[in-house]
Amino acid sequence: MKSIIGRKMGMTEVFAADGTMYPVTVIEVLPNTVIAKKTNEKDGYEAIQIGYEDKAEKRANKCELGIFKKAGVSPKKYIYELKGDEVYAKNVGETIDCGIFAAGEVVDVIGTTKGHGYSGVIKKYGKHIGPKAHGSGYHRQIGSLANNGRCNNRVIPGKLMSGHWGPRQCTVQNITVIESNSEKGYILVKGGIPGAKKSLVMIRSAVLTQKGKPEVKALVNYQKGE
């Protein structure tokens, strides 16, 4: 298992050697700097604490400055914990780049979905709108909650109703890494991932191993556009 923090920058498309077009998400991956290590003896679990993206020293409080000074690194804007044998081998002060993932690997991406606030069923679930004539009296309401005579004393669990829509943590499993470029600091993954543009995401090794993806070999050697 291995993992890294990156930033979703948007989506584009790439072309395979046979000319097939695939949508991909571009994830910017700046160096993840190790600032501390969690051990079984002291903390009860093993993990590394990393800092992502530099920030001005005046933006950090005294507690944060003490942590960064002890690690011998510049102040960081975001702090995360990562787990995995490969990343745990890193020492304090070292960095992790996107080179830990190679093209063709299957990964999970964890992000925070967009926040839509309180939304109705038409916007949230794509329900049909009512007649738009003035005399109908029904346009965007939720509609009947009747249960056809079953359990009339309550609403059956699972009924789609209006309510808060995001933001929440969401994981997309088993997506393919198309390209990993350590020099320019980005990873291309096939398809979409949760989150708004410029939101932080975590890329980790796939928990559910998926075998026999037919498009992996074709996508590894896609034709780069100049």
PDB file of C-alpha atoms in Angstrom:
ATOM      1  CA  MET A   1       0.000   0.000   0.000  1.00  0.00           C
ATOM      2  CA  LYS A   2       1.132   3.533  -0.795  1.00  0.00           C
ATOM      3  CA  SER A   3      -0.564   6.922  -0.947  1.00  0.00           C
ATOM      4  CA  ILE A   4       0.071  10.557  -1.809  1.00  0.00           C
ATOM      5  CA  ILE A   5      -1.702  13.922  -1.660  1.00  0.00           C
ATOM      6  CA  GLY A   6      -2.418  15.976  -4.783  1.00  0.00           C
ATOM      7  CA  ARG A   7      -4.659  18.725  -6.128  1.00  0.00           C
ATOM      8  CA  LYS A   8      -7.375  18.208  -8.754  1.00  0.00           C
ATOM      9  CA  MET A   9      -6.761  20.683 -11.589  1.00  0.00           C
ATOM     10  CA  GLY A  10      -9.444  19.687 -14.099  1.00  0.00           C
ATOM     11  CA  MET A  11     -10.191  17.252 -16.894  1.00  0.00           C
ATOM     12  CA  THR A  12      -8.951  16.740 -20.442  1.00  0.00           C
ATOM     13  CA  GLU A  13      -8.636  13.858 -22.896  1.00  0.00           C
ATOM     14  CA  VAL A  14      -5.834  11.684 -24.249  1.00  0.00           C
ATOM     15  CA  PHE A  15      -5.650   9.378 -27.219  1.00  0.00           C
ATOM     16  CA  ALA A  16      -4.502   5.756 -27.174  1.00  0.00           C
ATOM     17  CA  ALA A  17      -2.274   4.259 -29.840  1.00  0.00           C
ATOM     18  CA  ASP A  18      -5.332   2.978 -31.715  1.00  0.00           C
ATOM     19  CA  GLY A  19      -6.872   6.469 -31.774  1.00  0.00           C
ATOM     20  CA  THR A  20      -9.426   5.868 -29.025  1.00  0.00           C
ATOM     21  CA  MET A  21     -10.091   8.951 -26.905  1.00  0.00           C
ATOM     22  CA  TYR A  22     -10.253   8.605 -23.097  1.00  0.00           C
ATOM     23  CA  PRO A  23     -11.260  11.294 -20.571  1.00  0.00           C
ATOM     24  CA  VAL A  24      -8.687  11.862 -17.819  1.00  0.00           C
ATOM     25  CA  THR A  25      -8.381  13.967 -14.698  1.00  0.00           C
ATOM     26  CA  VAL A  26      -5.201  15.987 -14.162  1.00  0.00           C
ATOM     27  CA  ILE A  27      -3.896  15.876 -10.579  1.00  0.00           C
ATOM     28  CA  GLU A  28      -1.070  18.205  -9.616  1.00  0.00           C
ATOM     29  CA  VAL A  29       1.243  16.492  -7.134  1.00  0.00           C
ATOM     30  CA  LEU A  30       3.718  18.726  -5.318  1.00  0.00           C
ATOM     31  CA  PRO A  31       6.371  17.019  -3.147  1.00  0.00           C
ATOM     32  CA  ASN A  32       4.837  15.603   0.039  1.00  0.00           C
ATOM     33  CA  THR A  33       7.313  16.429   2.803  1.00  0.00           C
ATOM     34  CA  VAL A  34       7.498  14.084   5.796  1.00  0.00           C
ATOM     35  CA  ILE A  35       7.291  16.103   9.015  1.00  0.00           C
ATOM     36  CA  ALA A  36       6.664  13.317  11.570  1.00  0.00           C
ATOM     37  CA  LYS A  37       6.225   9.552  11.937  1.00  0.00           C
ATOM     38  CA  LYS A  38       3.618   7.731  14.014  1.00  0.00           C
ATOM     39  CA  THR A  39       4.818   4.518  15.679  1.00  0.00           C
ATOM     40  CA  ASN A  40       3.076   1.568  17.305  1.00  0.00           C
ATOM     41  CA  GLU A  41       4.963   2.084  20.551  1.00  0.00           C
ATOM     42  CA  LYS A  42       3.920   5.704  21.016  1.00  0.00           C
ATOM     43  CA  ASP A  43       0.748   6.171  18.978  1.00  0.00           C
ATOM     44  CA  GLY A  44      -0.639   2.660  18.525  1.00  0.00           C
ATOM     45  CA  TYR A  45      -0.423   2.702  14.717  1.00  0.00           C
ATOM     46  CA  GLU A  46       2.086   3.332  11.957  1.00  0.00           C
ATOM     47  CA  ALA A  47       1.755   6.298   9.611  1.00  0.00           C
ATOM     48  CA  ILE A  48       3.645   9.321   8.386  1.00  0.00           C
ATOM     49  CA  GLN A  49       2.576  12.926   8.757  1.00  0.00           C
ATOM     50  CA  ILE A  50       3.214  14.960   5.632  1.00  0.00           C
ATOM     51  CA  GLY A  51       3.018  18.643   4.785  1.00  0.00           C
ATOM     52  CA  TYR A  52       1.690  19.816   1.442  1.00  0.00           C
ATOM     53  CA  GLU A  53       2.266  23.208  -0.190  1.00  0.00           C
ATOM     54  CA  ASP A  54       4.503  25.856   1.389  1.00  0.00           C
ATOM     55  CA  LYS A  55       3.109  28.877   3.191  1.00  0.00           C
ATOM     56  CA  ALA A  56       4.622  32.050   4.617  1.00  0.00           C
ATOM     57  CA  GLU A  57       6.152  31.773   8.078  1.00  0.00           C
ATOM     58  CA  LYS A  58       3.985  34.642   9.342  1.00  0.00           C
ATOM     59  CA  ARG A  59       0.905  32.543   8.503  1.00  0.00           C
ATOM     60  CA  ALA A  60       1.915  29.788  10.961  1.00  0.00           C
ATOM     61  CA  ASN A  61       1.359  29.949  14.725  1.00  0.00           C
ATOM     62  CA  LYS A  62       4.030  29.101  17.300  1.00  0.00           C
ATOM     63  CA  CYS A  63       2.866  25.500  17.710  1.00  0.00           C
ATOM     64  CA  GLU A  64       3.089  24.867  13.986  1.00  0.00           C
ATOM     65  CA  LEU A  65       6.461  26.577  13.708  1.00  0.00           C
ATOM     66  CA  GLY A  66       7.784  24.296  16.454  1.00  0.00           C
ATOM     67  CA  ILE A  67       6.655  21.191  14.550  1.00  0.00           C
ATOM     68  CA  PHE A  68       8.187  22.350  11.273  1.00  0.00           C
ATOM     69  CA  LYS A  69      11.403  23.501  12.957  1.00  0.00           C
ATOM     70  CA  LYS A  70      11.799  20.111  14.656  1.00  0.00           C
ATOM     71  CA  ALA A  71      11.395  18.392  11.284  1.00  0.00           C
ATOM     72  CA  GLY A  72      13.765  20.847   9.604  1.00  0.00           C
ATOM     73  CA  VAL A  73      11.292  21.833   6.882  1.00  0.00           C
ATOM     74  CA  SER A  74       9.589  25.045   5.796  1.00  0.00           C
ATOM     75  CA  PRO A  75       6.047  25.773   7.053  1.00  0.00           C
ATOM     76  CA  LYS A  76       3.340  23.866   5.195  1.00  0.00           C
ATOM     77  CA  LYS A  77      -0.235  24.864   4.433  1.00  0.00           C
ATOM     78  CA  TYR A  78      -1.855  21.425   4.796  1.00  0.00           C
ATOM     79  CA  ILE A  79      -1.003  18.464   7.024  1.00  0.00           C
ATOM     80  CA  TYR A  80      -2.172  14.920   6.305  1.00  0.00           C
ATOM     81  CA  GLU A  81      -1.422  11.403   7.503  1.00  0.00           C
ATOM     82  CA  LEU A  82      -0.550   8.709   4.987  1.00  0.00           C
ATOM     83  CA  LYS A  83      -0.341   4.967   5.504  1.00  0.00           C
ATOM     84  CA  GLY A  84       1.507   2.310   3.562  1.00  0.00           C
ATOM     85  CA  ASP A  85       4.722   0.346   3.799  1.00  0.00           C
ATOM     86  CA  GLU A  86       6.392   2.161   0.917  1.00  0.00           C
ATOM     87  CA  VAL A  87       5.736   5.671   2.238  1.00  0.00           C
ATOM     88  CA  TYR A  88       6.421   4.689   5.868  1.00  0.00           C
ATOM     89  CA  ALA A  89       9.992   3.855   4.866  1.00  0.00           C
ATOM     90  CA  LYS A  90      10.606   7.585   4.295  1.00  0.00           C
ATOM     91  CA  ASN A  91      12.409   9.505   7.045  1.00  0.00           C
ATOM     92  CA  VAL A  92      11.518  12.904   8.475  1.00  0.00           C
ATOM     93  CA  GLY A  93      12.564  15.660   6.087  1.00  0.00           C
ATOM     94  CA  GLU A  94      12.374  13.494   2.959  1.00  0.00           C
ATOM     95  CA  THR A  95       9.836  14.067   0.202  1.00  0.00           C
ATOM     96  CA  ILE A  96       7.437  11.806  -1.720  1.00  0.00           C
ATOM     97  CA  ASP A  97       6.662  12.576  -5.354  1.00  0.00           C
ATOM     98  CA  CYS A  98       4.246  11.143  -7.871  1.00  0.00           C
ATOM     99  CA  GLY A  99       6.912   8.699  -9.060  1.00  0.00           C
ATOM    100  CA  ILE A 100       5.652   6.159  -6.527  1.00  0.00           C
ATOM    101  CA  PHE A 101       2.774   5.459  -8.945  1.00  0.00           C
ATOM    102  CA  ALA A 102       3.418   4.192 -12.467  1.00  0.00           C
ATOM    103  CA  ALA A 103       1.269   4.186 -15.581  1.00  0.00           C
ATOM    104  CA  GLY A 104      -1.071   1.208 -15.629  1.00  0.00           C
ATOM    105  CA  GLU A 105      -1.499   0.914 -11.859  1.00  0.00           C
ATOM    106  CA  VAL A 106      -5.011   0.719 -10.411  1.00  0.00           C
ATOM    107  CA  VAL A 107      -5.656   3.190  -7.590  1.00  0.00           C
ATOM    108  CA  ASP A 108      -8.393   4.667  -5.399  1.00  0.00           C
ATOM    109  CA  VAL A 109      -8.931   8.433  -5.241  1.00  0.00           C
ATOM    110  CA  ILE A 110     -10.476  10.039  -2.146  1.00  0.00           C
ATOM    111  CA  GLY A 111     -11.879  13.563  -2.330  1.00  0.00           C
ATOM    112  CA  THR A 112     -14.583  15.852  -0.975  1.00  0.00           C
ATOM    113  CA  THR A 113     -17.622  16.282  -3.195  1.00  0.00           C
ATOM    114  CA  LYS A 114     -18.917  19.693  -4.203  1.00  0.00           C
ATOM    115  CA  GLY A 115     -21.283  21.385  -1.756  1.00  0.00           C
ATOM    116  CA  HIS A 116     -24.731  22.233  -3.162  1.00  0.00           C
ATOM    117  CA  GLY A 117     -26.444  23.210   0.084  1.00  0.00           C
ATOM    118  CA  TYR A 118     -30.097  22.315   0.676  1.00  0.00           C
ATOM    119  CA  SER A 119     -31.448  20.992  -2.628  1.00  0.00           C
ATOM    120  CA  GLY A 120     -34.767  19.667  -3.868  1.00  0.00           C
ATOM    121  CA  VAL A 121     -35.373  16.301  -5.463  1.00  0.00           C
ATOM    122  CA  ILE A 122     -35.389  17.736  -9.005  1.00  0.00           C
ATOM    123  CA  LYS A 123     -31.876  19.134  -8.694  1.00  0.00           C
ATOM    124  CA  LYS A 124     -30.549  16.441  -6.372  1.00  0.00           C
ATOM    125  CA  TYR A 125     -31.936  13.284  -7.993  1.00  0.00           C
ATOM    126  CA  GLY A 126     -33.132  14.416 -11.426  1.00  0.00           C
ATOM    127  CA  LYS A 127     -36.836  13.933 -10.723  1.00  0.00           C
ATOM    128  CA  HIS A 128     -39.432  15.135 -13.250  1.00  0.00           C
ATOM    129  CA  ILE A 129     -40.839  18.631 -12.875  1.00  0.00           C
ATOM    130  CA  GLY A 130     -44.601  19.129 -12.704  1.00  0.00           C
ATOM    131  CA  PRO A 131     -46.764  20.818 -15.361  1.00  0.00           C
ATOM    132  CA  LYS A 132     -45.786  24.450 -15.886  1.00  0.00           C
ATOM    133  CA  ALA A 133     -49.317  25.707 -16.460  1.00  0.00           C
ATOM    134  CA  HIS A 134     -50.535  28.213 -13.881  1.00  0.00           C
ATOM    135  CA  GLY A 135     -53.535  26.118 -12.939  1.00  0.00           C
ATOM    136  CA  SER A 136     -51.630  22.965 -12.046  1.00  0.00           C
ATOM    137  CA  GLY A 137     -50.507  24.143  -8.616  1.00  0.00           C
ATOM    138  CA  TYR A 138     -47.649  21.640  -8.688  1.00  0.00           C
ATOM    139  CA  HIS A 139     -44.262  22.491 -10.119  1.00  0.00           C
ATOM    140  CA  ARG A 140     -41.201  21.527  -8.088  1.00  0.00           C
ATOM    141  CA  GLN A 141     -42.677  19.926  -4.974  1.00  0.00           C
ATOM    142  CA  ILE A 142     -41.640  16.511  -3.718  1.00  0.00           C
ATOM    143  CA  GLY A 143     -44.969  14.882  -4.601  1.00  0.00           C
ATOM    144  CA  SER A 144     -46.971  12.227  -2.776  1.00  0.00           C
ATOM    145  CA  LEU A 145     -45.408  10.242   0.076  1.00  0.00           C
ATOM    146  CA  ALA A 146     -48.133   7.572   0.039  1.00  0.00           C
ATOM    147  CA  ASN A 147     -47.024   3.950   0.336  1.00  0.00           C
ATOM    148  CA  ASN A 148     -49.927   2.275  -1.519  1.00  0.00           C
ATOM    149  CA  GLY A 149     -51.425   1.089   1.738  1.00  0.00           C
ATOM    150  CA  ARG A 150     -48.172  -0.293   3.121  1.00  0.00           C
ATOM    151  CA  CYS A 151     -46.764   1.189   6.338  1.00  0.00           C
ATOM    152  CA  ASN A 152     -49.030   4.227   6.257  1.00  0.00           C
ATOM    153  CA  ASN A 153     -47.809   5.271   9.699  1.00  0.00           C
ATOM    154  CA  ARG A 154     -44.379   6.227   8.413  1.00  0.00           C
ATOM    155  CA  VAL A 155     -42.230   7.013   5.385  1.00  0.00           C
ATOM    156  CA  ILE A 156     -40.394   3.947   4.101  1.00  0.00           C
ATOM    157  CA  PRO A 157     -36.610   4.283   4.602  1.00  0.00           C
ATOM    158  CA  GLY A 158     -34.757   5.095   1.400  1.00  0.00           C
ATOM    159  CA  LYS A 159     -37.386   7.495   0.056  1.00  0.00           C
ATOM    160  CA  LEU A 160     -35.671  10.157  -2.068  1.00  0.00           C
ATOM    161  CA  MET A 161     -36.421  13.520  -0.482  1.00  0.00           C
ATOM    162  CA  SER A 162     -34.973  17.000  -0.436  1.00  0.00           C
ATOM    163  CA  GLY A 163     -32.051  17.688   1.875  1.00  0.00           C
ATOM    164  CA  HIS A 164     -28.417  18.665   2.186  1.00  0.00           C
ATOM    165  CA  TRP A 165     -26.341  17.686  -0.853  1.00  0.00           C
ATOM    166  CA  GLY A 166     -22.595  17.426  -0.174  1.00  0.00           C
ATOM    167  CA  PRO A 167     -19.907  18.182   0.714  1.00  0.00           C
ATOM    168  CA  ARG A 168     -18.848  14.773   1.976  1.00  0.00           C
ATOM    169  CA  GLN A 169     -15.894  12.459   1.592  1.00  0.00           C
ATOM    170  CA  CYS A 170     -16.201  10.185  -1.403  1.00  0.00           C
ATOM    171  CA  THR A 171     -13.943   7.421  -2.743  1.00  0.00           C
ATOM    172  CA  VAL A 172     -13.734   6.335  -6.377  1.00  0.00           C
ATOM    173  CA  GLN A 173     -12.230   2.860  -6.543  1.00  0.00           C
ATOM    174  CA  ASN A 174     -10.278   1.000  -9.190  1.00  0.00           C
ATOM    175  CA  ILE A 175      -9.344   3.730 -11.659  1.00  0.00           C
ATOM    176  CA  THR A 176      -6.296   3.470 -13.904  1.00  0.00           C
ATOM    177  CA  VAL A 177      -3.233   5.716 -13.788  1.00  0.00           C
ATOM    178  CA  ILE A 178      -2.611   6.871 -17.362  1.00  0.00           C
ATOM    179  CA  GLU A 179       0.606   8.791 -16.774  1.00  0.00           C
ATOM    180  CA  SER A 180       2.828   9.763 -13.844  1.00  0.00           C
ATOM    181  CA  ASN A 181       5.287  12.591 -14.544  1.00  0.00           C
ATOM    182  CA  SER A 182       7.734  13.299 -11.718  1.00  0.00           C
ATOM    183  CA  GLU A 183       9.524  16.097 -13.579  1.00  0.00           C
ATOM    184  CA  LYS A 184       6.410  18.219 -14.108  1.00  0.00           C
ATOM    185  CA  GLY A 185       4.619  16.920 -11.024  1.00  0.00           C
ATOM    186  CA  TYR A 186       1.308  15.567 -12.251  1.00  0.00           C
ATOM    187  CA  ILE A 187      -0.670  12.340 -12.511  1.00  0.00           C
ATOM    188  CA  LEU A 188      -3.325  11.540 -15.105  1.00  0.00           C
ATOM    189  CA  VAL A 189      -6.069   9.134 -14.031  1.00  0.00           C
ATOM    190  CA  LYS A 190      -8.815   7.725 -16.246  1.00  0.00           C
ATOM    191  CA  GLY A 191     -12.268   9.200 -15.726  1.00  0.00           C
ATOM    192  CA  GLY A 192     -13.587  11.670 -13.173  1.00  0.00           C
ATOM    193  CA  ILE A 193     -12.852  11.996  -9.467  1.00  0.00           C
ATOM    194  CA  PRO A 194     -14.798  13.718  -6.663  1.00  0.00           C
ATOM    195  CA  GLY A 195     -14.233  17.337  -5.753  1.00  0.00           C
ATOM    196  CA  ALA A 196     -14.169  20.791  -7.257  1.00  0.00           C
ATOM    197  CA  LYS A 197     -11.249  22.159  -9.239  1.00  0.00           C
ATOM    198  CA  LYS A 198      -8.159  22.855  -7.100  1.00  0.00           C
ATOM    199  CA  SER A 199      -9.489  20.707  -4.254  1.00  0.00           C
ATOM    200  CA  LEU A 200      -7.111  18.320  -2.487  1.00  0.00           C
ATOM    201  CA  VAL A 201      -7.410  14.587  -3.091  1.00  0.00           C
ATOM    202  CA  MET A 202      -5.636  11.480  -1.826  1.00  0.00           C
ATOM    203  CA  ILE A 203      -4.376   8.831  -4.239  1.00  0.00           C
ATOM    204  CA  ARG A 204      -3.774   5.400  -2.723  1.00  0.00           C
ATOM    205  CA  SER A 205      -3.236   1.851  -3.877  1.00  0.00           C
ATOM    206  CA  ALA A 206      -6.496   0.126  -4.783  1.00  0.00           C
ATOM    207  CA  VAL A 207      -8.004  -1.712  -1.828  1.00  0.00           C
ATOM    208  CA  LEU A 208     -10.104  -3.978  -4.022  1.00  0.00           C
ATOM    209  CA  THR A 209      -7.707  -5.472  -6.523  1.00  0.00           C
ATOM    210  CA  GLN A 210      -9.221  -5.422  -9.977  1.00  0.00           C
ATOM    211  CA  LYS A 211      -7.648  -7.700 -12.578  1.00  0.00           C
ATOM    212  CA  GLY A 212      -7.894  -8.002 -16.320  1.00  0.00           C
ATOM    213  CA  LYS A 213      -8.716  -4.402 -17.279  1.00  0.00           C
ATOM    214  CA  PRO A 214      -8.609  -4.594 -21.077  1.00  0.00           C
ATOM    215  CA  GLU A 215      -7.728  -0.922 -21.644  1.00  0.00           C
ATOM    216  CA  VAL A 216      -4.673  -0.723 -19.359  1.00  0.00           C
ATOM    217  CA  LYS A 217      -2.028  -1.742 -21.903  1.00  0.00           C
ATOM    218  CA  ALA A 218      -3.474   0.479 -24.617  1.00  0.00           C
ATOM    219  CA  LEU A 219      -3.567   3.533 -22.350  1.00  0.00           C
ATOM    220  CA  VAL A 220      -0.034   3.249 -21.012  1.00  0.00           C
ATOM    221  CA  ASN A 221       1.450   4.226 -24.382  1.00  0.00           C
ATOM    222  CA  TYR A 222      -0.984   6.917 -25.442  1.00  0.00           C
ATOM    223  CA  GLN A 223      -0.011   9.505 -28.036  1.00  0.00           C
ATOM    224  CA  LYS A 224       1.040  12.774 -26.404  1.00  0.00           C
ATOM    225  CA  GLY A 225      -0.042  15.971 -28.134  1.00  0.00           C
ATOM    226  CA  GLU A 226       2.594  18.632 -28.558  1.00  0.00           C
TER     227      GLU A 226
END
